[in-house]
mmCIF file of C-alpha atoms and ligand atoms in Angstrom:
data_model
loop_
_atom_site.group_PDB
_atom_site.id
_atom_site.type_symbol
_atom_site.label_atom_id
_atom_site.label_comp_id
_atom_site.label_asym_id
_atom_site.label_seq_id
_atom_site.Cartn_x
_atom_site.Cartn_y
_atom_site.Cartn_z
ATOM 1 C CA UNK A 178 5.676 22.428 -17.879
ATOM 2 C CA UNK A 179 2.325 24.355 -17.888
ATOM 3 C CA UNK A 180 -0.686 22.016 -18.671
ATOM 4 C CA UNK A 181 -4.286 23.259 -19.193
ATOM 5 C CA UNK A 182 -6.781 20.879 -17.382
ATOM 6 C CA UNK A 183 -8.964 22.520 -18.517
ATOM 7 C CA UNK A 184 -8.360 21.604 -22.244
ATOM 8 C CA UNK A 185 -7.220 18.343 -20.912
ATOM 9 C CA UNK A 186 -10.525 17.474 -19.858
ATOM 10 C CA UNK A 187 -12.284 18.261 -22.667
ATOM 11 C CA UNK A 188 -9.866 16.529 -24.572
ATOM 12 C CA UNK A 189 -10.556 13.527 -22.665
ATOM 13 C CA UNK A 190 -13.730 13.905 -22.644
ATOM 14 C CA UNK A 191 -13.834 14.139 -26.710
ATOM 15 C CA UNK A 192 -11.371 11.081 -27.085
ATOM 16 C CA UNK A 193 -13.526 8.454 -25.481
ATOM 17 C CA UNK A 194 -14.243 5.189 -27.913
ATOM 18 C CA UNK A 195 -15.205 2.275 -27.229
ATOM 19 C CA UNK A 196 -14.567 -1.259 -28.125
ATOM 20 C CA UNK A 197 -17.906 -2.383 -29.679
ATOM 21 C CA UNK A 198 -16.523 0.196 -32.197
ATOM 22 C CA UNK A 199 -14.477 -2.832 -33.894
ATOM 23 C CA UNK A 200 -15.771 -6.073 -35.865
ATOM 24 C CA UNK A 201 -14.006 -8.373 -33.477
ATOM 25 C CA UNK A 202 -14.731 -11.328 -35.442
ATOM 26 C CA UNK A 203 -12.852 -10.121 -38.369
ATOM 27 C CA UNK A 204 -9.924 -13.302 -38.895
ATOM 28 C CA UNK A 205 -6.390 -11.859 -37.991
ATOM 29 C CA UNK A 206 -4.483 -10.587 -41.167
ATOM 30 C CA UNK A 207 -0.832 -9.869 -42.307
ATOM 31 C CA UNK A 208 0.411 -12.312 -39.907
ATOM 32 C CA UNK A 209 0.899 -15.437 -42.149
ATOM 33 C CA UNK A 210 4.958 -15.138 -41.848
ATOM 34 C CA UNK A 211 4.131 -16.507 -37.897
ATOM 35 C CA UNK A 212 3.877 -20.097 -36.805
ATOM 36 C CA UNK A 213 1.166 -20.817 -34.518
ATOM 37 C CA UNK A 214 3.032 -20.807 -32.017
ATOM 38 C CA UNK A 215 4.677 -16.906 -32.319
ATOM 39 C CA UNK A 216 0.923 -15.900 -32.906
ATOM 40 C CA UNK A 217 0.568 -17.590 -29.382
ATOM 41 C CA UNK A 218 3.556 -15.444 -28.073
ATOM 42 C CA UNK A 219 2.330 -12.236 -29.532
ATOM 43 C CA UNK A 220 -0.700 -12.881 -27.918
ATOM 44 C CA UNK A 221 0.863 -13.642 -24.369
ATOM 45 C CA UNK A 222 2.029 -10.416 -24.598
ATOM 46 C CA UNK A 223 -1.363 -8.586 -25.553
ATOM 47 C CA UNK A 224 -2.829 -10.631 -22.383
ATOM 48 C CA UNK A 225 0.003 -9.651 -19.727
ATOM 49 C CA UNK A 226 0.039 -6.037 -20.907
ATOM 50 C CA UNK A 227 -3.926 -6.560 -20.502
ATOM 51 C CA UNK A 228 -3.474 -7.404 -17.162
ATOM 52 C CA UNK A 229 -0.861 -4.302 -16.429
ATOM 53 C CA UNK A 230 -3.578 -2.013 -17.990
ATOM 54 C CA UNK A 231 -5.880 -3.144 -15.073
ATOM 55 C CA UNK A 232 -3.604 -2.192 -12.782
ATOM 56 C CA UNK A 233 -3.361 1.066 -14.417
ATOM 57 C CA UNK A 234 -7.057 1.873 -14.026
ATOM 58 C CA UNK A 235 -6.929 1.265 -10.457
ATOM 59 C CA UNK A 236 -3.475 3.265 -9.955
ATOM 60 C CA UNK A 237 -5.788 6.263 -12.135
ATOM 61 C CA UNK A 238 -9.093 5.489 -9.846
ATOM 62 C CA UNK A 239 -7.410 6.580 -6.496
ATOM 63 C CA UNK A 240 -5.121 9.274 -8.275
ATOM 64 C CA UNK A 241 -8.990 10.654 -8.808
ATOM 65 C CA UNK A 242 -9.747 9.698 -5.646
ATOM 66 C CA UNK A 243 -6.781 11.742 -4.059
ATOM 67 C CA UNK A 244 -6.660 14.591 -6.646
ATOM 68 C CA UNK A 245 -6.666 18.154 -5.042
ATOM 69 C CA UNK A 246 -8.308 19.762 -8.502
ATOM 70 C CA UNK A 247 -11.830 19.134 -9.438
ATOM 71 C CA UNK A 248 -10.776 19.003 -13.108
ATOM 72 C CA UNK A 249 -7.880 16.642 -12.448
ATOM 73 C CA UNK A 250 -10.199 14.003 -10.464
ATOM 74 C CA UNK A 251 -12.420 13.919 -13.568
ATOM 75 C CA UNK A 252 -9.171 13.711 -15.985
ATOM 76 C CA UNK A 253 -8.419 10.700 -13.937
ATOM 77 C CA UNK A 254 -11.384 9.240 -13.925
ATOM 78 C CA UNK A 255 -11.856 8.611 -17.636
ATOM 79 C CA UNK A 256 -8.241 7.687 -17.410
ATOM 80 C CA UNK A 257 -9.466 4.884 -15.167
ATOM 81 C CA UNK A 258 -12.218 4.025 -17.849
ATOM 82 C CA UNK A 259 -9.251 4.615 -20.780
ATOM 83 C CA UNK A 260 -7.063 2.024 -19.360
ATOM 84 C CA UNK A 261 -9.538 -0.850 -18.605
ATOM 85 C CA UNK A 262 -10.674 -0.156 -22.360
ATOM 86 C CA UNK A 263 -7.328 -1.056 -23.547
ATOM 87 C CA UNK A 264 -7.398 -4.045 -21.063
ATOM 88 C CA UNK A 265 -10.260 -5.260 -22.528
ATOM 89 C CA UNK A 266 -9.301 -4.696 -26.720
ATOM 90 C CA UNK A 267 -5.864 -6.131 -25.547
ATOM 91 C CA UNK A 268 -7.935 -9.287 -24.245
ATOM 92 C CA UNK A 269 -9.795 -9.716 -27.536
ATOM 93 C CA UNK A 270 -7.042 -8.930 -29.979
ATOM 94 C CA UNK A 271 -5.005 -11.905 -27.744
ATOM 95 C CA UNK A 272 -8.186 -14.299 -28.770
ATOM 96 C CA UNK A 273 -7.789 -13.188 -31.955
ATOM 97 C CA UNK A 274 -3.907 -14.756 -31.875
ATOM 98 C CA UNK A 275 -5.352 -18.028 -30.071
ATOM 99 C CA UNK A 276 -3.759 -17.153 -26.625
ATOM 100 C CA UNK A 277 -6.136 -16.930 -23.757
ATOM 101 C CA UNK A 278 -4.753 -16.196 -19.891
ATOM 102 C CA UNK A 279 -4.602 -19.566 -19.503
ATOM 103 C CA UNK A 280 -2.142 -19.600 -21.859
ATOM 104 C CA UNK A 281 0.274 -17.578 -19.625
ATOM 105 C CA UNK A 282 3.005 -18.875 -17.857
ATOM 106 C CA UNK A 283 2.283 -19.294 -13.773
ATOM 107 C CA UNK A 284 4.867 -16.677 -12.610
ATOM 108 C CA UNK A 285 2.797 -13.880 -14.819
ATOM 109 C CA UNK A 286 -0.518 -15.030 -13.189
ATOM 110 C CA UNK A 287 1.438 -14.803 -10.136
ATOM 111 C CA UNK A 288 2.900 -11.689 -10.599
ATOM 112 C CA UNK A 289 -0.532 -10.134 -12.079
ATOM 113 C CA UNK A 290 -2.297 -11.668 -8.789
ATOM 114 C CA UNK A 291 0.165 -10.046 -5.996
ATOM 115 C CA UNK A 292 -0.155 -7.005 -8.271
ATOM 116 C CA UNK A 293 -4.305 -7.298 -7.531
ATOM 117 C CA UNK A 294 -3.782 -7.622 -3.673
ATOM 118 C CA UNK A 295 -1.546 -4.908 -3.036
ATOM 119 C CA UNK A 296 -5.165 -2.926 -3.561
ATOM 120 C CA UNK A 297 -6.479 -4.262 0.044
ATOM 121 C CA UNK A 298 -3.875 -1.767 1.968
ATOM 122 C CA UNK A 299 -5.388 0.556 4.364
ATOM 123 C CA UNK A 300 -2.987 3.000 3.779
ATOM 124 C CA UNK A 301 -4.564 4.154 0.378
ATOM 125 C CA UNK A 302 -2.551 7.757 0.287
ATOM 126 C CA UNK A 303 0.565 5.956 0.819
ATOM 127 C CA UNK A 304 -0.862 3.749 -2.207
ATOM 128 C CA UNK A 305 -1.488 6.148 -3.991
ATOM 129 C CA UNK A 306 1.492 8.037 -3.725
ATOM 130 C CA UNK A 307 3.615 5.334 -4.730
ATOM 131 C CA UNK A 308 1.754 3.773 -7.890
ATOM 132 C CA UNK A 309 0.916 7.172 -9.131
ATOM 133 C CA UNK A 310 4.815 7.557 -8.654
ATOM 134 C CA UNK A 311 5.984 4.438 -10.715
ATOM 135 C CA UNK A 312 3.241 4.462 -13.351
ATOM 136 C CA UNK A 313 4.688 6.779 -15.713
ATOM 137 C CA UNK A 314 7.516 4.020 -16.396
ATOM 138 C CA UNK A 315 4.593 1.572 -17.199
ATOM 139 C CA UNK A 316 3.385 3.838 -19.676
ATOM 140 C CA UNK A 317 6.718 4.747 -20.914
ATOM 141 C CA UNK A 318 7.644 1.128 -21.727
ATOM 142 C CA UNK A 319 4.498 0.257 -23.598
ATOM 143 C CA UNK A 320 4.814 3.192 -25.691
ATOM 144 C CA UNK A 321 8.584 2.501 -26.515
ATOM 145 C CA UNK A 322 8.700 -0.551 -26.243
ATOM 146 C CA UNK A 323 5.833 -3.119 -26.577
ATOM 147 C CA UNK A 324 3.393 -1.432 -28.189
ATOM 148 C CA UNK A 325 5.932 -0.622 -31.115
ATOM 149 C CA UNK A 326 7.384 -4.498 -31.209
ATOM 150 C CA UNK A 327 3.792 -5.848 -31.543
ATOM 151 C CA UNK A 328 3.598 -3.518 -34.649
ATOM 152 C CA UNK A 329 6.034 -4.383 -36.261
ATOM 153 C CA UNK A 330 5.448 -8.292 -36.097
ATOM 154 C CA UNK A 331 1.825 -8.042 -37.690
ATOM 155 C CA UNK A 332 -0.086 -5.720 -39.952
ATOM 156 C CA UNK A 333 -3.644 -6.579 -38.688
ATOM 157 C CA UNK A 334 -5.955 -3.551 -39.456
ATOM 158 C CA UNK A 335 -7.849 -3.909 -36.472
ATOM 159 C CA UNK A 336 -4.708 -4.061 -34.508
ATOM 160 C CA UNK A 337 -3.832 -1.298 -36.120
ATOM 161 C CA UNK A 338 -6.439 1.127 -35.174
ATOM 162 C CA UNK A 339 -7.004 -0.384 -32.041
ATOM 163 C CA UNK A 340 -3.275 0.967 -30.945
ATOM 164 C CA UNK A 341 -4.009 3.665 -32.820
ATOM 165 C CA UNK A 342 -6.120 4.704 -30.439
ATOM 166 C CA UNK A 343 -4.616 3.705 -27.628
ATOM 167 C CA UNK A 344 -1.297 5.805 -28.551
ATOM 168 C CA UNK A 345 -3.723 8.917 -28.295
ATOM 169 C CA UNK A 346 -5.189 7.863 -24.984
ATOM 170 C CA UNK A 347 -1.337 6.664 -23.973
ATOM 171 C CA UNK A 348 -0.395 10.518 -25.096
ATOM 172 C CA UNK A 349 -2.591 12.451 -22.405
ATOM 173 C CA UNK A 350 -1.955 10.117 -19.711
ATOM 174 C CA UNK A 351 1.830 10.917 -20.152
ATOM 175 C CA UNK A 352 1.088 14.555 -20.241
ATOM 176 C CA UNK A 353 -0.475 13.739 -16.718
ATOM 177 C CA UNK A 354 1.842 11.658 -15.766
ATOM 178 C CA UNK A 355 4.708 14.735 -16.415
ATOM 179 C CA UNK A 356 2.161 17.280 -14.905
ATOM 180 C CA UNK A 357 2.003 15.556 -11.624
ATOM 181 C CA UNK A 358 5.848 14.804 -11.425
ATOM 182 C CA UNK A 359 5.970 18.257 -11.905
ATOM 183 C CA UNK A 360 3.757 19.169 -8.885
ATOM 184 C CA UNK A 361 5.634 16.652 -6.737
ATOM 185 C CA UNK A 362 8.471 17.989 -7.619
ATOM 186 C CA UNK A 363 7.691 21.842 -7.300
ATOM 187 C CA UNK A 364 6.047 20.918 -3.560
ATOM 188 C CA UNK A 365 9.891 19.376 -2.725
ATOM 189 C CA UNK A 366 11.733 22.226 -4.210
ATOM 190 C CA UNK A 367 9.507 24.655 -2.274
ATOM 191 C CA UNK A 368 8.844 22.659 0.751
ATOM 192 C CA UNK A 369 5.297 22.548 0.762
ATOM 193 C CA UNK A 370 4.017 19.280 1.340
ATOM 194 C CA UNK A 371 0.651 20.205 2.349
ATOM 195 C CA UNK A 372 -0.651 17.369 -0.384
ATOM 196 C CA UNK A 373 1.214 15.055 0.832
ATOM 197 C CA UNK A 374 0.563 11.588 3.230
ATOM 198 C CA UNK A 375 2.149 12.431 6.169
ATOM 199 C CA UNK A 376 3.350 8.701 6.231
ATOM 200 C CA UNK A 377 5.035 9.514 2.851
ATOM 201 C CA UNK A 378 7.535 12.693 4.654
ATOM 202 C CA UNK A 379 8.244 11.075 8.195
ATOM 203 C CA UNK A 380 9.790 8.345 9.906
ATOM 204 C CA UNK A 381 7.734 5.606 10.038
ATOM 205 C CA UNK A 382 7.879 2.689 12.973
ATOM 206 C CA UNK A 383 9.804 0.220 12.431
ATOM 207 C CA UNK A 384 6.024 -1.953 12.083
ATOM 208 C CA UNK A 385 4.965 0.413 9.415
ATOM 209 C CA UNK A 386 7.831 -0.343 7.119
ATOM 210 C CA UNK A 387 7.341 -3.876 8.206
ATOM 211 C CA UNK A 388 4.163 -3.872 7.110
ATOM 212 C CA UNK A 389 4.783 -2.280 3.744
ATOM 213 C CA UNK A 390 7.754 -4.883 2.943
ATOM 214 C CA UNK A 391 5.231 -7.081 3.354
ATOM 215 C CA UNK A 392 3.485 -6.132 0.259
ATOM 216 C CA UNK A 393 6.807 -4.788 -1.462
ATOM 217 C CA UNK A 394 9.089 -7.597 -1.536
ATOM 218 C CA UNK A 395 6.680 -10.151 -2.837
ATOM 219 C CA UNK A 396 5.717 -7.842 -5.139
ATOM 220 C CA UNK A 397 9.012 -7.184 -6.667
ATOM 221 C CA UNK A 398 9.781 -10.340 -6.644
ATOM 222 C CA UNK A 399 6.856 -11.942 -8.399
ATOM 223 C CA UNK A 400 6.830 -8.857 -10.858
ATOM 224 C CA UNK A 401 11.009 -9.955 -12.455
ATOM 225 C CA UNK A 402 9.668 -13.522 -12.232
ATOM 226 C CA UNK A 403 6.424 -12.932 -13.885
ATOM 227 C CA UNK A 404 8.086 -11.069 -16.605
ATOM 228 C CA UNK A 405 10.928 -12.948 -16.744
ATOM 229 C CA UNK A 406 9.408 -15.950 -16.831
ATOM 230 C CA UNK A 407 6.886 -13.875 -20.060
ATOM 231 C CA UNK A 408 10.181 -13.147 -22.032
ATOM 232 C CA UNK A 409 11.498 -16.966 -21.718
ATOM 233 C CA UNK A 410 8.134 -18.182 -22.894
ATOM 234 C CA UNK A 411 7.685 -15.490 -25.462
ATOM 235 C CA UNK A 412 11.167 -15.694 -27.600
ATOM 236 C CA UNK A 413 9.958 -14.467 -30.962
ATOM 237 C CA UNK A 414 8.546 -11.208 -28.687
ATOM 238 C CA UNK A 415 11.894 -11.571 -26.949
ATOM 239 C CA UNK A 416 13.856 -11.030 -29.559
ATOM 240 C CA UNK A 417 11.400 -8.426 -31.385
ATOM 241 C CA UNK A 418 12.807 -6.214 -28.211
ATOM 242 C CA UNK A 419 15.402 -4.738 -29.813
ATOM 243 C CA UNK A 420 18.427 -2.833 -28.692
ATOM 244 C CA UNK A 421 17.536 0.226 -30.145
ATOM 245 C CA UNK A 422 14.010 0.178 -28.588
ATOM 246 C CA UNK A 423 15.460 -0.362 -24.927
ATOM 247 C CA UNK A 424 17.759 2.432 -25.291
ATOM 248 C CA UNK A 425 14.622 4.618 -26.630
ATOM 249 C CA UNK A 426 12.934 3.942 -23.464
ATOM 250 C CA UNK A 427 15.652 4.370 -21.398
ATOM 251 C CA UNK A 428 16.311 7.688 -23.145
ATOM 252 C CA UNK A 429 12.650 8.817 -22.489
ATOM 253 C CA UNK A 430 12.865 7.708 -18.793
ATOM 254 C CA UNK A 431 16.187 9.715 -18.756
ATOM 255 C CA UNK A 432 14.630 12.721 -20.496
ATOM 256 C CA UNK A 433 11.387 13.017 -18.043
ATOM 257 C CA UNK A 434 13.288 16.388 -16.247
ATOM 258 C CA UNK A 435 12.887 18.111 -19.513
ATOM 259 C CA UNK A 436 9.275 17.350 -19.511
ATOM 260 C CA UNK A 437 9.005 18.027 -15.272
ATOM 261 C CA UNK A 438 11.903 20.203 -14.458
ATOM 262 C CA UNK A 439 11.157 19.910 -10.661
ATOM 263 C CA UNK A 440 11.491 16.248 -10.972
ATOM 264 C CA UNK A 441 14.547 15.582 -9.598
ATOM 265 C CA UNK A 442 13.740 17.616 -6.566
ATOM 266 C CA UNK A 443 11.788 14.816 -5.304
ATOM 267 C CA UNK A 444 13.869 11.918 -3.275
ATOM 268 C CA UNK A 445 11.149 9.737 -3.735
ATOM 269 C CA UNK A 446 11.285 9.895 -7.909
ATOM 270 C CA UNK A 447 15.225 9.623 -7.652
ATOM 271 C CA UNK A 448 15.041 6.601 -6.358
ATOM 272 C CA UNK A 449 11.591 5.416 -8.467
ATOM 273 C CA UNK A 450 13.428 6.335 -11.386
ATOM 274 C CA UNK A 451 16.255 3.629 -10.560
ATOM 275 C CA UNK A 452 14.080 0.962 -11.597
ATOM 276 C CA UNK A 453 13.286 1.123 -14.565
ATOM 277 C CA UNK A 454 16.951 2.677 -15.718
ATOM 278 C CA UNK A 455 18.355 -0.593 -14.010
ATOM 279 C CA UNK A 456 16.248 -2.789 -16.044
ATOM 280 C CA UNK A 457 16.599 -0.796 -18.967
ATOM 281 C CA UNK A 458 20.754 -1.457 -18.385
ATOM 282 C CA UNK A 459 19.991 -5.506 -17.884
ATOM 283 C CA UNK A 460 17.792 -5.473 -20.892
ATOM 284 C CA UNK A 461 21.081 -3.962 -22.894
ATOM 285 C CA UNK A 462 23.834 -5.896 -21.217
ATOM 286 C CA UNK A 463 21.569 -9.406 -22.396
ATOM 287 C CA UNK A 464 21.437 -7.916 -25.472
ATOM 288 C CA UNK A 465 25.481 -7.433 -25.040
ATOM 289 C CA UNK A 466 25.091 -3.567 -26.211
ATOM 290 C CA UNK A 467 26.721 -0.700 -23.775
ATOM 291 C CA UNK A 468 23.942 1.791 -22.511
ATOM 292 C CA UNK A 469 24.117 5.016 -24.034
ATOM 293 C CA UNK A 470 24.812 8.318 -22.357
ATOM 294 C CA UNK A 471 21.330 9.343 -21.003
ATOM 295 C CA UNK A 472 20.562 13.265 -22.188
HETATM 296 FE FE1 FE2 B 219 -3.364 2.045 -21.396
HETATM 297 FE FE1 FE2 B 220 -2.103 4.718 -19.773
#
């Protein structure tokens, strides 16, 4: 897939809004049909995707930090800037549903404070590497999946617009997202990992990967109990995840080759891409629907 960074950039550049753009003391509207305490869970929701979109700006501030193009370290740094915008409208749209982070349930603080310390590592390019790896599933499943189920339980106006404009944003950091996939991929296809941590391509000591479980296990661990623990607490969001909005994200995680034909050449987004498929799978079984064949 051929991108233009350059257009990217201006595009980027262009799209930038900001949230002192809204009249955030405007009273929520069209969501009547929910009791107080569904406005709570839709707002639970808003706050833990809040805190996911935090993460995001970091995993986009060293992508600029590591890019190899000029053009692409800029792209990623209003990405950075993009992402802890929608953190922030996230955070007041949750007021505006009465739910502050207080509100959420201690395995999501949990999971949203190992997420935070995983940023002290010293081995940033091996950071790097790996969240820039995993975030396109991130962005995937907001686009397919909670972004469209908070839609379709209200029909605030400022809510509206709000994820109106985050969809655009969300658009060009998926093209990104494909485009570097793409490069990854094309380096393993043609063996040149000149890019690349050399941690990432050789053997590491048996301390090194001792080391990194450290900060792995807990993290996957705290991140299915944080959003498990979300989904039990949140059952009219629970249930607004339908079956036929899993499968569309596990269709569009299935689909990414089309977008970044060199994908699969890369071991390391084989295995990333696992993940979320897995989950994807779970989400289906629970909902006691077979997955479909992936295209
Ligand atoms: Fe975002
Ligand atoms: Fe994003």
């Amino acid at each position: 897939m051929e991108l233009n960074l350059d257009r990217m950039l201006e595009s980027v550049r262009d799209g930038q809004w900001s949230v002192d753009d809204f009249d955030w003391s405007q009273p929520l509207q069209g969501a009547d049909h929910l009791s107080a305490k569904e406005k709570c869970e839709a707002g639970l929701m808003l706050l833990a995707v809040a805190g996911l979109e935090r993460q995001a700006a970091r995993i986009f501030d060293l992508a600029s930090q590591h890019a190899t193009d000029d053009r692409a370290a800029a792209i990623y740094r209003f990405f950075a800037a993009d992402e802890k915008r929608h953190a922030e409208a996230e955070t007041r749209l949750a007021r505006r549903y009465g739910a502050t982070e207080a509100d959420l349930p201690l395995p999501t603080r949990a999971m949203l404070g190992v997420m935070g310390l995983q940023w002290r590592r010293k081995d940033r390019a091996v950071l790097h590497f790996e969240t820039s790896a995993g975030i396109v599933f991130f962005e995937l499943a907001l686009d397919s999946l909670l972004i469209p189920a908070l839609k379709e339980q209200v029909s605030d106006p400022v809510q509206a617009e709000v994820f109106r404009r985050i969809d655009i944003d969300e658009s060009r950091h998926l093209a990104m997202d494909y485009w570097l996939i793409e490069q990854r991929g094309q380096a393993y296809a043609n063996r040149n990992f000149s890019g690349f941590p050399a941690d990432v391509l050789t053997a590491k000591s048996r301390a090194d990967r001792a080391r990194q479980a450290l900060f792995l296990v807990p993290l996957a661990v705290t991140t299915l109990a944080g959003l498990g623990s979300l989904l039990v607490h949140a059952p009219s969001f629970r249930r607004a995840l339908t079956a036929d909005k899993i499968a569309k994200y596990q269709r569009r995680v299935g689909s990414i080759p089309r977008k970044a034909p060199h994908a699969l050449a890369s071991p390391f987004y084989r295995v990333a891409a696992q993940i979320p498929q897995g989950l994807a799978r779970w989400g289906l079984a629970v909902r006691g629907e077979s997955a479909p064949a992936l295209t």
